[in-house]
Coordinates of C-alpha atoms and ligand atoms in Angstrom, one line a residue:
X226 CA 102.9 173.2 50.3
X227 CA 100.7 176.1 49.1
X228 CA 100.1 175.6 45.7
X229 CA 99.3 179.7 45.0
X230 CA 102.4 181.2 46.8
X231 CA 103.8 181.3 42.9
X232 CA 100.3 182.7 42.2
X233 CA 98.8 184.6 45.0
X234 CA 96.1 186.1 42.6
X235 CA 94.4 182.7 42.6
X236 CA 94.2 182.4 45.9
X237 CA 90.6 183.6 45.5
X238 CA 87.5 181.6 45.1
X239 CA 86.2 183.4 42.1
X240 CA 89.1 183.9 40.0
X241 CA 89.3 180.2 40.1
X242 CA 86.0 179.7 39.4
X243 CA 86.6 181.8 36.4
X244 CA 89.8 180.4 35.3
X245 CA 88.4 176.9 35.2
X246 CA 85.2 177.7 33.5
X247 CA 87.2 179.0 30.7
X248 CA 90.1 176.2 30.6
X249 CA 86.8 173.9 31.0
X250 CA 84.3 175.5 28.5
X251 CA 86.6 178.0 26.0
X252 CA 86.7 179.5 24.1
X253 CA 83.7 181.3 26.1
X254 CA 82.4 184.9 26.2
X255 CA 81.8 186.5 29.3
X256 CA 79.0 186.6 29.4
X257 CA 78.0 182.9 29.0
X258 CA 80.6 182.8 31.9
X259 CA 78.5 185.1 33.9
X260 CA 75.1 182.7 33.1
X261 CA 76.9 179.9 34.3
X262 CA 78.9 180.7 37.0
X263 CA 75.9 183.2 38.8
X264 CA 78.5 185.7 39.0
X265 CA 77.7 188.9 38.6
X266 CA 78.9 190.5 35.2
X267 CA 80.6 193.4 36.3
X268 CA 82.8 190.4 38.9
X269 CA 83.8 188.9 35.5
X270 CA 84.7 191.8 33.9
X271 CA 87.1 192.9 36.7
X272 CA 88.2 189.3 37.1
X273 CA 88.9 188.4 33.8
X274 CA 90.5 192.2 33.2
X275 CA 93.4 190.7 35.9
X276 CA 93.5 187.2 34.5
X277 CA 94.4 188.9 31.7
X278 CA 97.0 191.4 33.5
X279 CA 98.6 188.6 35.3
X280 CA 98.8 186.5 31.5
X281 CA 96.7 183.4 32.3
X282 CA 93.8 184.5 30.0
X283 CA 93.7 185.6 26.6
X284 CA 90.9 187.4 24.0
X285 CA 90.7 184.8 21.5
X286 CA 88.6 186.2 18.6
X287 CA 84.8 185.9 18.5
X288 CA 81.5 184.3 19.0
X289 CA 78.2 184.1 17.5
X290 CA 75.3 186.6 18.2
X291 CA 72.4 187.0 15.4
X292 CA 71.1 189.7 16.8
X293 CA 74.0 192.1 18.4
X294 CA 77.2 192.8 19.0
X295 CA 79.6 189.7 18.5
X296 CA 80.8 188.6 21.9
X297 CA 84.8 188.1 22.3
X298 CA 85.5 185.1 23.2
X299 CA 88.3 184.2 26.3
X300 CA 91.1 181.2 26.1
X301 CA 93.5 180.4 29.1
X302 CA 96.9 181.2 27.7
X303 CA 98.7 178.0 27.8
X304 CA 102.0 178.3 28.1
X305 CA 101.4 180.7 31.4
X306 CA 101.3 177.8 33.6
X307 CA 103.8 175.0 33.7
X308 CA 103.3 171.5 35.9
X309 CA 105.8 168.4 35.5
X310 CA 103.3 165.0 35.9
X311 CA 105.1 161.8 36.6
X312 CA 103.6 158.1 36.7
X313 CA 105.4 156.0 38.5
X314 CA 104.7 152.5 37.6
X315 CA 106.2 148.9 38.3
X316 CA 109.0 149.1 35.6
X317 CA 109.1 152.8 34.8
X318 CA 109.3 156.2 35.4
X319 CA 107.7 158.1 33.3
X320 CA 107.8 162.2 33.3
X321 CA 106.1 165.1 31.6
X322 CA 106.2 168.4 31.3
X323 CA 103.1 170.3 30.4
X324 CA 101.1 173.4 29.8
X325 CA 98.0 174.7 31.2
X326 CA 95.9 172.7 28.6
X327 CA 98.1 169.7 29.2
X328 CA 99.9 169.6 26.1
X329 CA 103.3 167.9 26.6
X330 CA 106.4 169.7 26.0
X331 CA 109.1 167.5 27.0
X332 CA 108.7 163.9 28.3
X333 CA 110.8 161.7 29.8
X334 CA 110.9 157.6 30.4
X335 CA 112.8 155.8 33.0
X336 CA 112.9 151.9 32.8
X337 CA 113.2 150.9 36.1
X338 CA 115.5 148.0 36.6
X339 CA 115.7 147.8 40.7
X340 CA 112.3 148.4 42.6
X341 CA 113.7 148.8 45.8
X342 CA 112.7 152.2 47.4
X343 CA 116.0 154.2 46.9
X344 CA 116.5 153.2 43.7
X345 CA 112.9 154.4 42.6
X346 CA 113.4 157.4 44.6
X347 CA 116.2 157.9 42.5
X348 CA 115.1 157.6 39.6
X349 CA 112.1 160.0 40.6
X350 CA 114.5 162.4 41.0
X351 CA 116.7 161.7 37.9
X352 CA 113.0 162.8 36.0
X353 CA 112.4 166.0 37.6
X354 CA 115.9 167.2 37.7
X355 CA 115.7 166.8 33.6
X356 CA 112.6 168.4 33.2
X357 CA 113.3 170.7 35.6
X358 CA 116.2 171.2 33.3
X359 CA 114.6 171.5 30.2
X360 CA 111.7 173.7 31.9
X361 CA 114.9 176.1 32.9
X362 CA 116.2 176.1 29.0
X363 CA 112.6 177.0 28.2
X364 CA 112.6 179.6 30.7
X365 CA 109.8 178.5 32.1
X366 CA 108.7 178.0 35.8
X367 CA 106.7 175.2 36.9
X368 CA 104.3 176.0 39.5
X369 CA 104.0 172.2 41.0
X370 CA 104.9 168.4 40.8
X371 CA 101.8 165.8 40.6
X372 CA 102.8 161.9 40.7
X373 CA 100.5 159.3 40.1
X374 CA 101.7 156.0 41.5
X375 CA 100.1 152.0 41.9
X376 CA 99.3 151.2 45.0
X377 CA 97.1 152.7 48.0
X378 CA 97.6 156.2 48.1
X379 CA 96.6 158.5 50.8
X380 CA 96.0 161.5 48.8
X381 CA 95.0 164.2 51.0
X382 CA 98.2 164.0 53.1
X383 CA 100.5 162.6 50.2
X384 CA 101.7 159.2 51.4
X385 CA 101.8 156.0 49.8
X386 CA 100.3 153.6 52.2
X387 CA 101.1 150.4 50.2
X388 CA 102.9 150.1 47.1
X389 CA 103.2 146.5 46.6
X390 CA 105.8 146.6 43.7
X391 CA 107.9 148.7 45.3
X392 CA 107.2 147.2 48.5
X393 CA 106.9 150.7 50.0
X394 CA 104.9 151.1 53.1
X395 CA 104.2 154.7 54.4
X396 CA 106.2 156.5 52.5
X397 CA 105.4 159.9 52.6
X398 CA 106.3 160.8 49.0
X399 CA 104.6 164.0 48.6
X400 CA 106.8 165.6 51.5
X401 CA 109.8 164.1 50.0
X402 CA 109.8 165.6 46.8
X403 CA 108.5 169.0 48.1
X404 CA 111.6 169.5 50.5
X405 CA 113.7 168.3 48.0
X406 CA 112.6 170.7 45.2
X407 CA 110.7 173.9 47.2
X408 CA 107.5 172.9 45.3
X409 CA 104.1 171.8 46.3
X410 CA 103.6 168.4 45.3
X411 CA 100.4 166.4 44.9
X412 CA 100.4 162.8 44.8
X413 CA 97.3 160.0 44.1
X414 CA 96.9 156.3 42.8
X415 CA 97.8 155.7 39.2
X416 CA 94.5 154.9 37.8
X417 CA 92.6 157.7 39.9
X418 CA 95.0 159.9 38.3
X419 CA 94.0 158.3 34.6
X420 CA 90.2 158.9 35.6
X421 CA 91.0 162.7 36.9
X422 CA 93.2 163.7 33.5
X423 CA 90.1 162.1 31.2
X424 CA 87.8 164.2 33.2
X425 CA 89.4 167.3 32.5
X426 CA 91.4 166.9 29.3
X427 CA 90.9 163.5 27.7
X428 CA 87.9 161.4 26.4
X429 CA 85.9 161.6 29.5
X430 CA 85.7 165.5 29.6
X431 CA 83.0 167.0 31.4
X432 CA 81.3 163.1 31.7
X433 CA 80.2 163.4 35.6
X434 CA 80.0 159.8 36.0
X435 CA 82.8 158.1 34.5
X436 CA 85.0 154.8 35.3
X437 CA 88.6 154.6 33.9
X438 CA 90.0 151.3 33.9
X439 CA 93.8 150.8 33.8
X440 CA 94.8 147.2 32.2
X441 CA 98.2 146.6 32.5
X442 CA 100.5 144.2 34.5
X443 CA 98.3 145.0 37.3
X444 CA 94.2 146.4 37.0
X445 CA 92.9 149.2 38.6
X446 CA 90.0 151.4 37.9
X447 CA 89.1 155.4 38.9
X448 CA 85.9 156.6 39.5
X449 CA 84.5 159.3 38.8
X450 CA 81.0 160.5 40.4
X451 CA 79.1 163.4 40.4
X452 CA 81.9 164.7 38.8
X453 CA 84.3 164.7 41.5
X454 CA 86.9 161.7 42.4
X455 CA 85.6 158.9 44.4
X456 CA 88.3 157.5 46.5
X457 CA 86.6 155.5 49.2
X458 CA 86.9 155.5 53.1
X459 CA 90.6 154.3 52.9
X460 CA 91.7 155.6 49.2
X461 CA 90.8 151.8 47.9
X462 CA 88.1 152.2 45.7
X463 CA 88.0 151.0 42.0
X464 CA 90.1 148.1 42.7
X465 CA 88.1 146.1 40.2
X466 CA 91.4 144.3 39.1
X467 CA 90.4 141.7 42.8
X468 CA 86.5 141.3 41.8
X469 CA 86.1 137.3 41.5
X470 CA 85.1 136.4 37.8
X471 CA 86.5 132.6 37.6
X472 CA 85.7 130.8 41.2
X473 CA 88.2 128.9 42.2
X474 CA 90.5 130.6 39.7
X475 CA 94.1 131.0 39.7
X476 CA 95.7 132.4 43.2
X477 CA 95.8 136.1 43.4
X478 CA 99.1 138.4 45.2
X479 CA 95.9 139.4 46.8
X480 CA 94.9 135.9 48.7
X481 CA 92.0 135.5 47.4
X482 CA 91.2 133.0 43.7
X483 CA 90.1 134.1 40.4
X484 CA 90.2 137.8 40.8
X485 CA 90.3 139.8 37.2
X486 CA 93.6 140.2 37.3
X487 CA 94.7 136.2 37.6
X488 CA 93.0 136.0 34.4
X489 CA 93.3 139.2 32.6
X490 CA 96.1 141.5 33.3
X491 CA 98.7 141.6 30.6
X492 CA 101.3 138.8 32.2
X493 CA 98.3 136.1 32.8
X494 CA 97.6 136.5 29.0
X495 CA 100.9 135.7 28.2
X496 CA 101.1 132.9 30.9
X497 CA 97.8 131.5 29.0
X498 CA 99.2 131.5 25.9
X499 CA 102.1 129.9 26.7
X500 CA 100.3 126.9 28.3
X501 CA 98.5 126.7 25.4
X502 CA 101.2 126.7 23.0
X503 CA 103.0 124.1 24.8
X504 CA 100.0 122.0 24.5
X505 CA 100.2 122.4 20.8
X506 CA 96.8 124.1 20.8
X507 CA 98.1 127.7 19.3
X508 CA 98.1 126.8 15.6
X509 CA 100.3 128.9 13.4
X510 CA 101.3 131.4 16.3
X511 CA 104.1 129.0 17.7
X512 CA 106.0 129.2 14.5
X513 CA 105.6 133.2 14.1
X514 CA 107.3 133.7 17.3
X515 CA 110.2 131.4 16.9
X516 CA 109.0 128.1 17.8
X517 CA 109.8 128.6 21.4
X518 CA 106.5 128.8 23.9
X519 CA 108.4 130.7 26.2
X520 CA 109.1 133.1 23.9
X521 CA 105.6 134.3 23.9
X522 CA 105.9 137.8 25.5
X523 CA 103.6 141.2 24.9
X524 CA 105.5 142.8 22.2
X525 CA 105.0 139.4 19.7
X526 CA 101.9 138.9 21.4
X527 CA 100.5 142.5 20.2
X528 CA 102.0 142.0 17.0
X529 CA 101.0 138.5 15.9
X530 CA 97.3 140.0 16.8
X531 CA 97.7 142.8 14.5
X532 CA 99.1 140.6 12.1
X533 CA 95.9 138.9 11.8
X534 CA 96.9 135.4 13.8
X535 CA 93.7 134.0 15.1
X536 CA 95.3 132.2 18.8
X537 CA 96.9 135.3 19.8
X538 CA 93.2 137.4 19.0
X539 CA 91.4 134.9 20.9
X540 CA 93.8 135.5 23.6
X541 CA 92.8 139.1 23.9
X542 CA 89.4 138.5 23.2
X543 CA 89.3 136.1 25.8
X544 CA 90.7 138.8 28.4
X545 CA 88.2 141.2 27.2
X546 CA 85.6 138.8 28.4
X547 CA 86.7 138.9 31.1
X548 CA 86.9 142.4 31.7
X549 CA 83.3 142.5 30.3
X550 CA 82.5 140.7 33.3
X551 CA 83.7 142.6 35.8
X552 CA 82.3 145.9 34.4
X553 CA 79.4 144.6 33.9
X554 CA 78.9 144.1 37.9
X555 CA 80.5 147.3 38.4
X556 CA 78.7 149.3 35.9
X557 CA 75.5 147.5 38.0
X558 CA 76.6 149.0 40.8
X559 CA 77.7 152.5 39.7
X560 CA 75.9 153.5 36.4
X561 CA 78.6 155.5 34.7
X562 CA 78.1 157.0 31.3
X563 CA 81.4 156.2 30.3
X564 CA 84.0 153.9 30.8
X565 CA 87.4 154.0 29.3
X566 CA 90.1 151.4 29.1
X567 CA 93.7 152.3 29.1
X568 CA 97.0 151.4 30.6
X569 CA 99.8 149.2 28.6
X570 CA 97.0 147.2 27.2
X571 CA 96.5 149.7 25.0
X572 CA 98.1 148.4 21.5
X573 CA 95.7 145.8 21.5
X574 CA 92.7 147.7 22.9
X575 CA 91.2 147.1 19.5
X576 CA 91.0 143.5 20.3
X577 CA 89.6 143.8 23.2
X578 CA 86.9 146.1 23.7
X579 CA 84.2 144.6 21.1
X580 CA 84.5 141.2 23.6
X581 CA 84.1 143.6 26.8
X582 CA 80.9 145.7 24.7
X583 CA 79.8 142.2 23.9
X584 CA 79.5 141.1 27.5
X585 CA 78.6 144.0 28.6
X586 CA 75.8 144.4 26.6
X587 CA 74.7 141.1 28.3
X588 CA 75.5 141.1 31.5
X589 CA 74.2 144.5 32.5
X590 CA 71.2 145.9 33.1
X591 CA 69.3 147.7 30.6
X592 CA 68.3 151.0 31.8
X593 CA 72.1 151.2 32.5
X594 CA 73.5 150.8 29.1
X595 CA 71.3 153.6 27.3
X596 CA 73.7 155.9 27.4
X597 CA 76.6 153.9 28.1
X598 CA 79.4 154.0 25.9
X599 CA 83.5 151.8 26.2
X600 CA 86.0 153.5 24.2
X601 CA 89.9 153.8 24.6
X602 CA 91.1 157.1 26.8
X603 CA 92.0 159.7 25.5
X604 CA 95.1 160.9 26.1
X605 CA 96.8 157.2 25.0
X606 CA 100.0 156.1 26.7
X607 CA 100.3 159.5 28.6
X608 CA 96.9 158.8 29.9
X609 CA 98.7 158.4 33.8
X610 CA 101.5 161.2 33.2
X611 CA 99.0 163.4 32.3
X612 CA 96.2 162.8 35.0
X613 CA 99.0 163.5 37.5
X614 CA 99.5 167.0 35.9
X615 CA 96.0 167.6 36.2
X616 CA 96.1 166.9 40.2
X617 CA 97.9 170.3 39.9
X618 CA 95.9 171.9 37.6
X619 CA 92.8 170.9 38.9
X620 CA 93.4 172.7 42.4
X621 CA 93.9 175.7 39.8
X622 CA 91.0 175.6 38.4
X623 CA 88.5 174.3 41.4
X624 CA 87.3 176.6 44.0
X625 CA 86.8 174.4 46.3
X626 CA 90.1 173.8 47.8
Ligands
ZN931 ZN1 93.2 139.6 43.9

């Protein structure tokens, strides 16, 4: 579905063009919108003169000029444009609804208790009807839906090839929710989505070559080149959760042995550390969490680490070597300038990332970790919601679509 029939005026290239090089760059004058873009100034004056007619762009008080005149300086207006972003993981739904500078104004979270595919789609729904709800008390109108989901994910025709947790196969989600609600509807892989909403409104803003890793249950990475979204010939790149780093490691849901995520996903962590507390190897950790090995889940897991307990550090630590290991064959391979780690990992991120900057700074080449920095993304838990708000905006603000 046409994502400018609620906005014909962006229909055209340069408007676009414009609109995105002030949501990218603003506060900007427009002039230093004219230097970059190549338009021609008296285009941006007559383009910016409806932007700000039709209420997307706003005069936002002004720049810096030694010698003249102060230039005014343009902002996007953000609460002209409304988008509802959901990320549909293994065990939730979660929902947001957010403004042109993705700022959230209501969000919404789902446990998911039965992953069969009706009972996900229903709960898919059960999100947007409430912030569809909420957008309606707001009186506001939202101009599309973007849904960032694990799995394969064709994202040009909005079908979820594979979805192993869901065990959906060809499920051509994007058409569903668009009949359902009248509104276009974009849909991509959960970690490409993470990569995309860092690009534009997160840590990774503006970095053109850029790898977002998602640690959760399951790992995933997006990549970012040349500053545009690499998917791959069948929408399966960045799976760096199935690169070997242990041979003959544990069995993967892939087939294969000793992929990353046998040995570093949030669930073989915890299956670690329960071996090892069972062999009476965890020191004082077994009594913190009640004596009971089994007991050992993420929550106490996280905690006991912030607490200071040494066996469940080393447990994190020990995934982040892990991690280092893969990145450092994939930064090898792809030179980014940035790579950030998120997904449910995140509370113990902390932990983490000095072992995978340790290895890292080992294992890869040299000339590729000049100007290489691993930091947390930035947009936190809402990293996913968020990058699937952006698959919206993003066609708002690109002129080539
Ligand atoms: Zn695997």
């Amino acid at each position: 579905m046409d994502i400018f029939s609620s906005l014909p005026f962006l229909k055209e290239i340069s408007p676009r063009l414009i609109m995105g090089h002030i949501g990218f760059h603003g506060p900007i004058s427009r002039a230093d919108i004219a230097r970059d873009t190549g338009l021609h100034p008296s285009t941006i004056t007559r383009i910016v003169a409806s932007l700000m007619e039709e209420g997307l762009v706003q005069e936002d008080g002004e720049g810096h000029n030694e010698l003249g005149r102060k230039p005014i300086l343009l902002s996007l207006v953000p609460d002209s444009i409304h988008v509802i972003g959901l990320a549909v993981e293994s065990t939730f739904v979660s929902g947001v609804l957010a403004n042109l500078e993705a700022n959230i104004i209501e969000k919404i979270d789902a446990p998911l208790h039965d992953t069969s595919r009706w009972a996900v789609q229903k709960e898919i729904e059960l999100v947007i009807n409430r912030l569809l709800e909420r957008s309606k008390e707001l009186g506001v109108s939202v101009t599309g839906i973007g849904v960032a989901m694990h799995g394969i994910i064709n994202s040009a025709d909005g079908i979820c090839v594979f979805a192993p947790a869901n065990g959906w196969t060809n499920v051509p989600v994007a058409a569903m929710i668009s009949e359902r609600y009248q509104l276009p509807v974009r849909v991509e892989n959960n970690a490409n989505a993470m990569a995309l909403g860092e690009y534009w409104f997160g840590n990774g803003k503006g970095v053109e070559n850029l790898l977002a890793v998602k640690v959760g249950r399951s790992i995933g990475s997006g990549i970012i080149l040349g500053g545009q979204l690499f998917p791959g010939a069948d929408y399966t790149a960045g799976e760096i959760g199935h690169l070997t780093v242990v041979l003959d490691g544990p069995l993967c849901k892939c087939g294969n042995y000793g992929c990353l995520e046998t040995v570093a996903s949030i669930g073989a962590v915890i299956k670690r550390g329960r071996l090892m507390l069972k062999r009476g190897d965890g020191g004082s950790l077994l009594e913190l969490i009640g004596n009971n090995p089994d007991g050992l889940d993420f929550a106490n897991l996280c905690e006991t680490a912030r607490l200071g307990d040494g066996t469940a550090r080393r447990l994190w630590e020990e995934a982040g070597s892990y991690l280092g290991l893969a990145l450092a064959n994939t930064i090898n391979i792809l030179n980014p300038t940035k790579v950030l780690v998120g997904g449910d990992v995140l509370p113990v991120v902390d932990f983490i990332l000095p072992k995978v900057r340790e290895i890292v700074s080992v294992r890869a080449l040299e000339t590729l970790k000049t100007n290489l920095t691993i930091e947390p993304v930035g947009l936190g838990a809402d990293a996913v919601a968020l990058g699937a708000v952006t698959l919206i905006l993003k066609e708002l603000f690109t002129p080539e679509n």
